[in-house]
Short mmCIF file of C-alpha atoms in Angstrom, two decimals:
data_model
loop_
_atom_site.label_atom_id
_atom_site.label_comp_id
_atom_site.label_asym_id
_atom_site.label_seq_id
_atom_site.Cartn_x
_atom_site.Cartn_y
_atom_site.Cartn_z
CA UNK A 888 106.28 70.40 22.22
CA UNK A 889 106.47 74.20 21.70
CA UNK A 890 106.63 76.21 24.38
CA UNK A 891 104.30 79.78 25.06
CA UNK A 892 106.76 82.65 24.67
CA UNK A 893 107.88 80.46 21.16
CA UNK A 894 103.78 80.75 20.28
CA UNK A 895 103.72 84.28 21.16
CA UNK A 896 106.88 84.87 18.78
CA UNK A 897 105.09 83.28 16.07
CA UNK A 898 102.24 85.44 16.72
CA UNK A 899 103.54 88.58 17.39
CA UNK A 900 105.89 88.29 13.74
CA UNK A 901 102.28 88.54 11.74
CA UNK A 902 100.94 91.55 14.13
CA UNK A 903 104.01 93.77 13.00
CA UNK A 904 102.34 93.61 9.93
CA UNK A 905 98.44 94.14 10.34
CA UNK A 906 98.54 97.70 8.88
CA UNK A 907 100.15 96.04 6.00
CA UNK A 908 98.81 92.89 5.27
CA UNK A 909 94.80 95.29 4.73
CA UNK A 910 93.51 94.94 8.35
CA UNK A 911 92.89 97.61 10.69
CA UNK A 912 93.49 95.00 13.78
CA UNK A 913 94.28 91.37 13.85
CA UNK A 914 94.51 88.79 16.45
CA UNK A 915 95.97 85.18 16.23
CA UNK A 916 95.25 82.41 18.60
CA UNK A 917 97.53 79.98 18.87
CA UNK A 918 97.30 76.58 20.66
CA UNK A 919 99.07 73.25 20.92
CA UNK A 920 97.44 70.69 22.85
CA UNK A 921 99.05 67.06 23.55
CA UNK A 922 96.19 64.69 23.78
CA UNK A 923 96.43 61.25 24.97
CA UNK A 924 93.05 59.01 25.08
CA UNK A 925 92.75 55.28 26.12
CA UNK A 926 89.57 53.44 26.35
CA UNK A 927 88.80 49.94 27.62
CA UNK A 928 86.08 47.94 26.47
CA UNK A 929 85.61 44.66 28.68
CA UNK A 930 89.21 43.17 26.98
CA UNK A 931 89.41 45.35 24.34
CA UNK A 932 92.00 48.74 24.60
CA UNK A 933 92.15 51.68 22.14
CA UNK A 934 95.33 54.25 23.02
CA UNK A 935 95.34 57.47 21.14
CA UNK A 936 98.32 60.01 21.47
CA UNK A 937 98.86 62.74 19.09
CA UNK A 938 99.38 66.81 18.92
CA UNK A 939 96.40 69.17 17.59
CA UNK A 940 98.07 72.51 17.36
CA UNK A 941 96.68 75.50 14.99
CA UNK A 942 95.56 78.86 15.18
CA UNK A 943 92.22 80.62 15.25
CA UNK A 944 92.62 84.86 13.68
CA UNK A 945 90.61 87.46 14.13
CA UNK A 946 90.73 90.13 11.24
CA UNK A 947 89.07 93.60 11.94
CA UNK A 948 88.40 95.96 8.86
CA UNK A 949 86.16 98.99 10.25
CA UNK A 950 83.33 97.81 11.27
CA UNK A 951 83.55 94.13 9.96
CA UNK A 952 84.87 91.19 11.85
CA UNK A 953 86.56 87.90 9.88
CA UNK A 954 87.51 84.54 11.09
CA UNK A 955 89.81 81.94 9.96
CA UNK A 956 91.14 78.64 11.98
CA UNK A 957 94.20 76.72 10.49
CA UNK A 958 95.13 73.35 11.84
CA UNK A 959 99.04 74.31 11.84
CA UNK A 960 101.53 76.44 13.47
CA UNK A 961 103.55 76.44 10.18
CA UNK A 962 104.17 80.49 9.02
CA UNK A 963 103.72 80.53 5.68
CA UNK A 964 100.12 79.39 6.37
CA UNK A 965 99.83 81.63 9.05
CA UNK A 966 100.06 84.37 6.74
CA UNK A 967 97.74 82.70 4.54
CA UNK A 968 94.73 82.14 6.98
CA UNK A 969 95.39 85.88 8.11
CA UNK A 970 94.84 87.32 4.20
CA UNK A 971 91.14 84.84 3.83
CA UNK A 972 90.45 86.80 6.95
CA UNK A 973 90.81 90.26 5.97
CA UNK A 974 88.84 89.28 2.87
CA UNK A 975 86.22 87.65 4.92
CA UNK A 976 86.21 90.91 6.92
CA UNK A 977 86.17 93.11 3.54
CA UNK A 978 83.02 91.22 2.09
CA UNK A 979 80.76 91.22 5.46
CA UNK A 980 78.13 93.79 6.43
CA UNK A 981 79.05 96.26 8.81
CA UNK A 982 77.89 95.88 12.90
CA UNK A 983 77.08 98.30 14.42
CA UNK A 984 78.32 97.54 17.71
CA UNK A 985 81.35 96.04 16.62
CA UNK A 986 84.06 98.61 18.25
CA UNK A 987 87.72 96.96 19.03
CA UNK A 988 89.81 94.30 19.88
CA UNK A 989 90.66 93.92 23.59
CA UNK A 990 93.56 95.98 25.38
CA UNK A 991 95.84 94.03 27.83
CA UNK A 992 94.59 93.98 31.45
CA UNK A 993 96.38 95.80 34.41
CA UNK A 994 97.32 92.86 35.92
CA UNK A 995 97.31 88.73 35.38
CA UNK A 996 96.83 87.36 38.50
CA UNK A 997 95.06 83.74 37.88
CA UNK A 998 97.30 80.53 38.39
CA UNK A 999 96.14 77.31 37.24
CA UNK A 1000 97.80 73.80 38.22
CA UNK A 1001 99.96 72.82 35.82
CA UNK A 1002 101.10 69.25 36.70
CA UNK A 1003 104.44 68.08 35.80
CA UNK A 1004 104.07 64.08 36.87
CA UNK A 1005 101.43 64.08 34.03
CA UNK A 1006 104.03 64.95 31.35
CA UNK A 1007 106.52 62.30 32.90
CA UNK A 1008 103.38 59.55 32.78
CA UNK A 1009 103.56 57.62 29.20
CA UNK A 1010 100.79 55.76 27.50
CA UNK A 1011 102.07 52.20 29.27
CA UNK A 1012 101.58 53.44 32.61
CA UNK A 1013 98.28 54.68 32.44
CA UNK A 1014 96.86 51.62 30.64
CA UNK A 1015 98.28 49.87 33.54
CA UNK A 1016 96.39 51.80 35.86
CA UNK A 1017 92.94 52.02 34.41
CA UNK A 1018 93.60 47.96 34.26
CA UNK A 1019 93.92 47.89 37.53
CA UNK A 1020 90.98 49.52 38.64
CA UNK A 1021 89.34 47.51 36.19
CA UNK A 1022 90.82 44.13 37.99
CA UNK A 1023 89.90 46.17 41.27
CA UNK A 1024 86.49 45.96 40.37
CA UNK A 1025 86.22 42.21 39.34
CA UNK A 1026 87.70 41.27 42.54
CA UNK A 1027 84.88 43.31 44.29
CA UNK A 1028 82.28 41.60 42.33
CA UNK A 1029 81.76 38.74 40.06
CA UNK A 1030 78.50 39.69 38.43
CA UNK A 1031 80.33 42.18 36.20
CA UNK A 1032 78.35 42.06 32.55
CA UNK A 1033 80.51 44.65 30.98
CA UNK A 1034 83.17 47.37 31.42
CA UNK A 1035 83.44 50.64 29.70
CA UNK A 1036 86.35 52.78 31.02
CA UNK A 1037 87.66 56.13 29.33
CA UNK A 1038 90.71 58.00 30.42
CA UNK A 1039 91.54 61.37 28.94
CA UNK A 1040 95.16 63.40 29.58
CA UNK A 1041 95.41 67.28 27.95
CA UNK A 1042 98.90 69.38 28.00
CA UNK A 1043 97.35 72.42 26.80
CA UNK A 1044 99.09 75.87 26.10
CA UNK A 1045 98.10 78.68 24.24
CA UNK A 1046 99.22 81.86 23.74
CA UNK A 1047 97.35 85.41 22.07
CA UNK A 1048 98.65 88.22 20.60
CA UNK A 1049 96.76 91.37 19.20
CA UNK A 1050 97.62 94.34 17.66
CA UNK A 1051 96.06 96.98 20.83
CA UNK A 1052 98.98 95.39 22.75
CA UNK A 1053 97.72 91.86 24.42
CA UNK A 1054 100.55 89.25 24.50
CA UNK A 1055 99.84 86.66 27.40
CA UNK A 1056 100.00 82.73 27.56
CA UNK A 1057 99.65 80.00 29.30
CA UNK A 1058 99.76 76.37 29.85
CA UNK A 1059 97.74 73.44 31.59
CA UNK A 1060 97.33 70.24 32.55
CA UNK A 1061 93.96 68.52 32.67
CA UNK A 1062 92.99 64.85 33.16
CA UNK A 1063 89.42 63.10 33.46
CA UNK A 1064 88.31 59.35 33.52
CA UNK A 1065 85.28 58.14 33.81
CA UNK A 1066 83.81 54.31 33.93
CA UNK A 1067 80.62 52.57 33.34
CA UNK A 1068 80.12 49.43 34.56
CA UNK A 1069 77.10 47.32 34.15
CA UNK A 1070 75.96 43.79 36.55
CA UNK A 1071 73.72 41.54 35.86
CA UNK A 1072 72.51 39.41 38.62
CA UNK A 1073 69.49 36.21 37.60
CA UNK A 1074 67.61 38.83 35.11
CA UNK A 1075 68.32 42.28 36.07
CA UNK A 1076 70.95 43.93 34.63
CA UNK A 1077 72.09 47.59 36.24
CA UNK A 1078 74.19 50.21 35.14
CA UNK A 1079 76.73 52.36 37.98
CA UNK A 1080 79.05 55.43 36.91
CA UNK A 1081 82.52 56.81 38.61
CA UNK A 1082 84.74 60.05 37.38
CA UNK A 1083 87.19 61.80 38.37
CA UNK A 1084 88.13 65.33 36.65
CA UNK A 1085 91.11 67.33 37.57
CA UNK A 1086 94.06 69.65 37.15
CA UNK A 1087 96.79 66.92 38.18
CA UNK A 1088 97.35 63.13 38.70
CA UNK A 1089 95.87 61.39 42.19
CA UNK A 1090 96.64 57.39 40.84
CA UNK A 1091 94.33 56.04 43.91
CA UNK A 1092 91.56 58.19 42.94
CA UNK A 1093 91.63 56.69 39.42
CA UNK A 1094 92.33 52.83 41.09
CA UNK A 1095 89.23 53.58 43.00
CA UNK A 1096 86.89 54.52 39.92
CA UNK A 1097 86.31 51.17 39.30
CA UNK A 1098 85.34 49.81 42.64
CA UNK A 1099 83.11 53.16 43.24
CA UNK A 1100 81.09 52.44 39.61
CA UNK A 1101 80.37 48.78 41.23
CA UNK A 1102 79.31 49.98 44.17
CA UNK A 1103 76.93 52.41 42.39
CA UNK A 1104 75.54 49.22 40.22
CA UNK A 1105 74.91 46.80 42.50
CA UNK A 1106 72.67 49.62 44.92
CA UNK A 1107 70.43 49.43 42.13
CA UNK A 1108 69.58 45.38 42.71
CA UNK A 1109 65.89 45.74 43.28
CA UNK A 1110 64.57 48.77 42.03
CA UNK A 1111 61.12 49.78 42.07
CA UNK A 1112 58.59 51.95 39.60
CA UNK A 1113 57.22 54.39 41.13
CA UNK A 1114 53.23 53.22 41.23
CA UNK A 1115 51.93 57.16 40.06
CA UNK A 1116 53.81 60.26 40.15
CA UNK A 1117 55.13 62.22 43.03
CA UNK A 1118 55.53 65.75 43.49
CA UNK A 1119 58.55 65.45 46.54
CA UNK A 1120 62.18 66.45 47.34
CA UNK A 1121 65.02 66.54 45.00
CA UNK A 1122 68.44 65.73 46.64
CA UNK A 1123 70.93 65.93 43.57
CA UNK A 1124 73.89 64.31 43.59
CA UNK A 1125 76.97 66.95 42.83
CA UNK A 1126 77.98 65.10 38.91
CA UNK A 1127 74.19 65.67 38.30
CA UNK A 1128 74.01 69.50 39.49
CA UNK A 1129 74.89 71.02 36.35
CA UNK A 1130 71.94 69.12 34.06
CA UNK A 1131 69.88 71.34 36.11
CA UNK A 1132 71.31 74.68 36.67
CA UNK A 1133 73.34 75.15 33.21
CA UNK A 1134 69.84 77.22 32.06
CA UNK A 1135 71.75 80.13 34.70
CA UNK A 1136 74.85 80.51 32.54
CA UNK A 1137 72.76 80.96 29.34
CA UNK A 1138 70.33 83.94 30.87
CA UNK A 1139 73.54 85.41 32.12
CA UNK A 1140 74.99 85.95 29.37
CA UNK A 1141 75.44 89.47 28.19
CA UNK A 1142 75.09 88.32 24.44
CA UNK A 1143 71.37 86.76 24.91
CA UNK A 1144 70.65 89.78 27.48
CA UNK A 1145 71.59 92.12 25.09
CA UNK A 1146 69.43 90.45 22.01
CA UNK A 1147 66.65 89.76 24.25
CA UNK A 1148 66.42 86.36 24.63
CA UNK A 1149 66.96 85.79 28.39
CA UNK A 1150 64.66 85.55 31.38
CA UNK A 1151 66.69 87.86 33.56
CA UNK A 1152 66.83 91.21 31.33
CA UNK A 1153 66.45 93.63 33.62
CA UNK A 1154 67.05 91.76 37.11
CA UNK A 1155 70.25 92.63 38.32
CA UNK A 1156 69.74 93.54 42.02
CA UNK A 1157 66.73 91.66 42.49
CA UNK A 1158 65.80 88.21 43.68
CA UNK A 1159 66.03 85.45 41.41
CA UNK A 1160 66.31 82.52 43.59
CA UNK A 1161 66.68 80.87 47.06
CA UNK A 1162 68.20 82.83 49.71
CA UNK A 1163 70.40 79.92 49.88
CA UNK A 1164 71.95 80.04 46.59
CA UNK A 1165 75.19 81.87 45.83
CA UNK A 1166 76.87 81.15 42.71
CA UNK A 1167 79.94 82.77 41.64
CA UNK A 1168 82.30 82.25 38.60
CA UNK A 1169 85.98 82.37 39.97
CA UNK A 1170 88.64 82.07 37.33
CA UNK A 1171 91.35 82.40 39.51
CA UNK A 1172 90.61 79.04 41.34
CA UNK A 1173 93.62 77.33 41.91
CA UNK A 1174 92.30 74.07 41.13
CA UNK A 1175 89.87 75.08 38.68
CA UNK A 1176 89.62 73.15 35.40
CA UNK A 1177 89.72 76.37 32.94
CA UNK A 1178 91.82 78.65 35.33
CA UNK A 1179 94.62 80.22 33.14
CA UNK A 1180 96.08 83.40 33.04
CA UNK A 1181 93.46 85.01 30.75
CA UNK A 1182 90.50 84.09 28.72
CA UNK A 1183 89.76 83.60 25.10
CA UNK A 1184 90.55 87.34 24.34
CA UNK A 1185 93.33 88.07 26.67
CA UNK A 1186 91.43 89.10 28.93
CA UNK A 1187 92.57 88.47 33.12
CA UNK A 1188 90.26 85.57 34.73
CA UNK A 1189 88.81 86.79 37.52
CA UNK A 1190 86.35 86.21 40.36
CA UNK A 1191 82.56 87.42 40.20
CA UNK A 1192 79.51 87.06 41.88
CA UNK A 1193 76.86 85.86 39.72
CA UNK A 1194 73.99 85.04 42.25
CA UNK A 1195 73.93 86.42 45.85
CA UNK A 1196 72.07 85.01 48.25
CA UNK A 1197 69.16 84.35 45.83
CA UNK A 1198 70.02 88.02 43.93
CA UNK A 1199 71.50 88.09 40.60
CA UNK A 1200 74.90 90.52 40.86
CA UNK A 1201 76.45 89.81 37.12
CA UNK A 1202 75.91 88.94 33.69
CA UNK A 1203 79.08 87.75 32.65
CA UNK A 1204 80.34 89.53 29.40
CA UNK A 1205 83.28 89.30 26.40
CA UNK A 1206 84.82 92.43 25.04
CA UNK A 1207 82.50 92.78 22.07
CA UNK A 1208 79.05 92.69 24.66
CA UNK A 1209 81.18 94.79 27.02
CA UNK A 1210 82.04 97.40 24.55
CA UNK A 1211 78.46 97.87 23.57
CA UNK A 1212 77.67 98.48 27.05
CA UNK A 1213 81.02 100.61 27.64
CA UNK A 1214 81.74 97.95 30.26
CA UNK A 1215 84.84 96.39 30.64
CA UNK A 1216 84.92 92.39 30.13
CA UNK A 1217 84.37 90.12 32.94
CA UNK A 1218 87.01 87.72 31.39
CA UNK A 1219 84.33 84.62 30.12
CA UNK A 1220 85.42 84.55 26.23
CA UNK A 1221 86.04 80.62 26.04
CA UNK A 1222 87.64 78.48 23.36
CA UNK A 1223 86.65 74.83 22.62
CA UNK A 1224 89.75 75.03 20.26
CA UNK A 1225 91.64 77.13 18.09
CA UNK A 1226 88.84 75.94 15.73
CA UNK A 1227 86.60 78.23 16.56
CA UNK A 1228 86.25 81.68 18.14
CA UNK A 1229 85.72 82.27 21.49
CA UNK A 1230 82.32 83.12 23.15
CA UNK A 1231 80.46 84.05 26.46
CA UNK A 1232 80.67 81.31 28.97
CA UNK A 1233 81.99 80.37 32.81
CA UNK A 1234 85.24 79.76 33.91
CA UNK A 1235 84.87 78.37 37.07
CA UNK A 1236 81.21 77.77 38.65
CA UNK A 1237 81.27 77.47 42.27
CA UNK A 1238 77.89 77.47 44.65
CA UNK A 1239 79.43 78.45 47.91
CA UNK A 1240 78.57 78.63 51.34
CA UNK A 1241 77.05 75.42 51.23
CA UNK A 1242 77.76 72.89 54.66
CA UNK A 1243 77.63 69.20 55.36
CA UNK A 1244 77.44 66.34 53.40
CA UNK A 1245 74.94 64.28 50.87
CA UNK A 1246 73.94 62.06 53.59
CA UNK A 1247 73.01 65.12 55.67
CA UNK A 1248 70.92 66.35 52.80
CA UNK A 1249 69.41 62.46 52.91
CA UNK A 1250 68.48 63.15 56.47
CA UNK A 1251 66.85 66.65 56.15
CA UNK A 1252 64.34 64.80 53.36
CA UNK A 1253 61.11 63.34 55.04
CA UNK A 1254 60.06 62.14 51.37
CA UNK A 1255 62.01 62.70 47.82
CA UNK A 1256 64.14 60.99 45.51
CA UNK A 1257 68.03 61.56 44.86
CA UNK A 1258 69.48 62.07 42.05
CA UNK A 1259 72.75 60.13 40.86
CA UNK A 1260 74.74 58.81 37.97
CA UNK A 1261 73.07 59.35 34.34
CA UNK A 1262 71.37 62.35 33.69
CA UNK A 1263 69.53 62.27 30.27
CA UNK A 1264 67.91 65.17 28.35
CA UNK A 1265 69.21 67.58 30.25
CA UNK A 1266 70.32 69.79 26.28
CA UNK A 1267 66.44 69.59 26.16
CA UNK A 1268 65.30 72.28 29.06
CA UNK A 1269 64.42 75.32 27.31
CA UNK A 1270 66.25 77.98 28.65
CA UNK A 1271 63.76 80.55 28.41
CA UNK A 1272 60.53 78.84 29.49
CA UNK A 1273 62.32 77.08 31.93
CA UNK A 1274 60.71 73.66 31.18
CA UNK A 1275 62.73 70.45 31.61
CA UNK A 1276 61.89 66.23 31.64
CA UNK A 1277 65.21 64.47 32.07
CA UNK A 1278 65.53 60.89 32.63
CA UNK A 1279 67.39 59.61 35.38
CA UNK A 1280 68.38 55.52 35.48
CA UNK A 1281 70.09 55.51 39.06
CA UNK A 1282 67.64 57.46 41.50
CA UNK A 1283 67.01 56.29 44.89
CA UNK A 1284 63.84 56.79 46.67
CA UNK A 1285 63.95 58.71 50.41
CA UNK A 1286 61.09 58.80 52.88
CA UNK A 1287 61.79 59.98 56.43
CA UNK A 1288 65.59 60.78 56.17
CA UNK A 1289 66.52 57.21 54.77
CA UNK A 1290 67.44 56.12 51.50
CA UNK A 1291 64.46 52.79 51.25
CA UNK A 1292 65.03 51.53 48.02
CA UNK A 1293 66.71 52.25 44.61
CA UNK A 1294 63.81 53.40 41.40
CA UNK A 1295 63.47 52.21 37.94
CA UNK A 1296 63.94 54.24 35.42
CA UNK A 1297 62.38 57.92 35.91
CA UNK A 1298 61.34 61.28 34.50
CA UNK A 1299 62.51 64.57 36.71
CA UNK A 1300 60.43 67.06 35.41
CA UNK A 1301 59.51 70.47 36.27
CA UNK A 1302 60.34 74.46 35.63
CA UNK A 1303 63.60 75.83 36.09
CA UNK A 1304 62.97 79.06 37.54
CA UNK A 1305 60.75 77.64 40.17
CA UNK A 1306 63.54 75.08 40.60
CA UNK A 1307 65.77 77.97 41.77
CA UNK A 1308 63.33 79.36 43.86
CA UNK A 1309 63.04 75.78 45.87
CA UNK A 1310 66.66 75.22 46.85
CA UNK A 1311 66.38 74.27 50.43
CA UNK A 1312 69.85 73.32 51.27
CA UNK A 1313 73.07 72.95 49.13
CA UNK A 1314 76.81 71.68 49.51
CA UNK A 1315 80.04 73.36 48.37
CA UNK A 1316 80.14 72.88 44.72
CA UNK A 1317 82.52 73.33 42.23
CA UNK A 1318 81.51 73.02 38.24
CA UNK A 1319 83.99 70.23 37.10
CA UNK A 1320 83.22 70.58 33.60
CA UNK A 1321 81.33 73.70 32.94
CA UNK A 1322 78.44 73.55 30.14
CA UNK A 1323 78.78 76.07 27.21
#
């Protein structure tokens, strides 16, 4: 696998020559991610291992902005991508607020985990582990119906180069599994979830998924429809947090505050929600699953207050909102890929300052339902109006601090905003998978 400083020597040949090849500035993106996937299906097992690597270039000529993505790291087509995105750039309309590529930061400070065990791992071993937790589970219960159990392992690095000056890289290791299980017991059949996302390999935790998705089926023997509906409580479960509060990251962002399309134009410094909220984006989280060097750009990562204490402190910005602004970036220019250019989003979304545990938050409820496992709808909520109706198939109703019985199928709905006016209490969270 090729290494950083060999993809920022690839990268940095071509930017020699951005005066030359027509382009007034050019950056390349470059990217090689190792990607293994296995997925069990009751006795069936798919294993997937291959290397996506490419390149994503950004071609500025005066006031016009091309883009180009090629899935390889081979030069000659390299070159080519780069001259389809001057001519992109050549043949668009002007913006107005386009200004300039990034300049490197003063400092890169951000360390992610990059975990070395997960390189050593091959294929074999890991389809021996997710079939033990699989034979975990059966030996916990014997009313398993079916087993659905995905495991996903990422060696990611990346390097960008520009022609103001950025070189940087990185690399990163990221692993998630997940498993749905199903039970059926006389004529009910119920459905319980387990995942585990993170920077480096913890074998029990993934041993345990199975028995913990179980677990989650079987306390949902006996569930109930609600006779009318409730106005009450909402205790949500961490995995379920960000179906609700992804609506923050898109009125943060500079792009839609700029072009008028979010509810917070105009807010910072005043109160947006609870007292008891505090949400900050910290790209330099150790453990964080996007913490890297720098962003999308080249930008440093770093840590910002978003919300605090119920007041809104940031909108989070790239260098092109930035510029227009004459701000300097917060750092949140994200790549899905090299596929695709990079754009406004978190790194790292942490509530903090939060105490205790879920069961604590049981106990505080005299009457209100928690919120667990699948979350459905949740791409519905308009952002702006702040509406939302998401189906949830593994609540639990709570009356008078106790969990009493598990609910049928239901619909959470409601408004945003006044959502995040209504936070009562809330645990540490971390984002595990931020939305974009």
């Amino acid at each position: 696998m090729v290494t950083v400083n060999e993809l920022i020597e690839i990268g940095s040949k071509f930017i020699k020559k951005t005066r030359d090849l027509g382009a007034d500035e050019l950056e390349i993106y470059l990217e090689s991610r190792r990607n293994l996937s296995l997925r069990v299906i009751n006795k069936y097992t798919t294993i997937r291992e291959g290397i996506d690597a490419g390149v994503g270039i950004r071609a500025l000529v005066g006031k016009s902005i091309g883009f180009v993505s090629e899935s390889t790291l081979n030069e000659e087509s390299i070159l080519e991508a780069i001259k389809v995105a001057i001519k992109i750039a050549k043949n668009k309309p002007e913006d107005p607020g386009l200004s300039h590529l990034p300049e490197p930061s003063k400092e890169y400070t951000a360390k992610g985990i990059f975990d070395k065990n997960l390189i050593e791992y091959h294929s074999d071993a890991f389809a021996n582990m997710v079939r033990d937790s699989i034979a975990h589970a059966y030996d916990s219960c014997q009313l398993i119906k079916k087993v659905d159990f995905g495991f996903n392992r990422s060696i990611i690095k990346y390097a960008i180069v520009n022609s103001n000056g950025i070189q940087i890289g990185d690399k990163a290791t990221v692993l998630s599994a997940y498993t749905d299980i199903n039970v059926k017991k006389d004529d009910e059949e119920v459905t319980g979830v387990a995942f585990e996302v993170s920077r480096s390999i913890h074998e029990r935790k993934i041993l345990n998924l199975g028995v913990q998705a179980v677990r989650n089926a079987v306390s949902m023997f006996g569930g109930k429809k609600l006779k009318e509906a409730i106005t009450a409580d909402a205790v949500i479960e961490n995995q379920c947090v960000p179906d609700f509060l992804w609506p923050i990251q898109y009125n943060v962002n500079a792009q839609n505050v700029q072009n008028h399309r979010s509810k917070f134009i105009g807010k910072i410094n005043e109160k947006v929600a609870s007292e008891i909220l505090t949400l900050v984006d910290d790209g330099t989280l150790l453990e964080g699953i996007r913490t890297v060097k720098s962003d999308g750009e080249g930008i440093a990562t770093r840590r910002k207050t978003i919300i605090e204490k119920g007041v809104l402190r940031s909108f989070i910005y790239d260098s092109y909102t930035a510029h227009k602004e004459n701000k300097e970036s917060t750092g949140n220019a994200q790549r899905g890929s090299f596929e695709r250019p990079p754009r406004i989003s978190f790194v790292n979304a942490v509530i903090e300052h939060g105490k205790g545990t879920l069961d604590d938050l049981v106990r505080e409820t005299e009457k209100g339902v928690l919120i667990r496992g699948y979350m459905m709808g949740a791409h519905l909520t308009d952002p702006l109006k702040g509406t939302f109706a998401m189906t949830n198939i593994n609540a639990q109703y709570i009356e008078h601090g106790e969990v009493k019985y598990p609910l049928k199928s239901i619909t959470v709905s409601g408004n945003f905003f006044d959502l995040l006016h209504k936070i009562y209490s809330c645990l540490l969270y971390t984002s595990p998978s931020p939305r974009d």
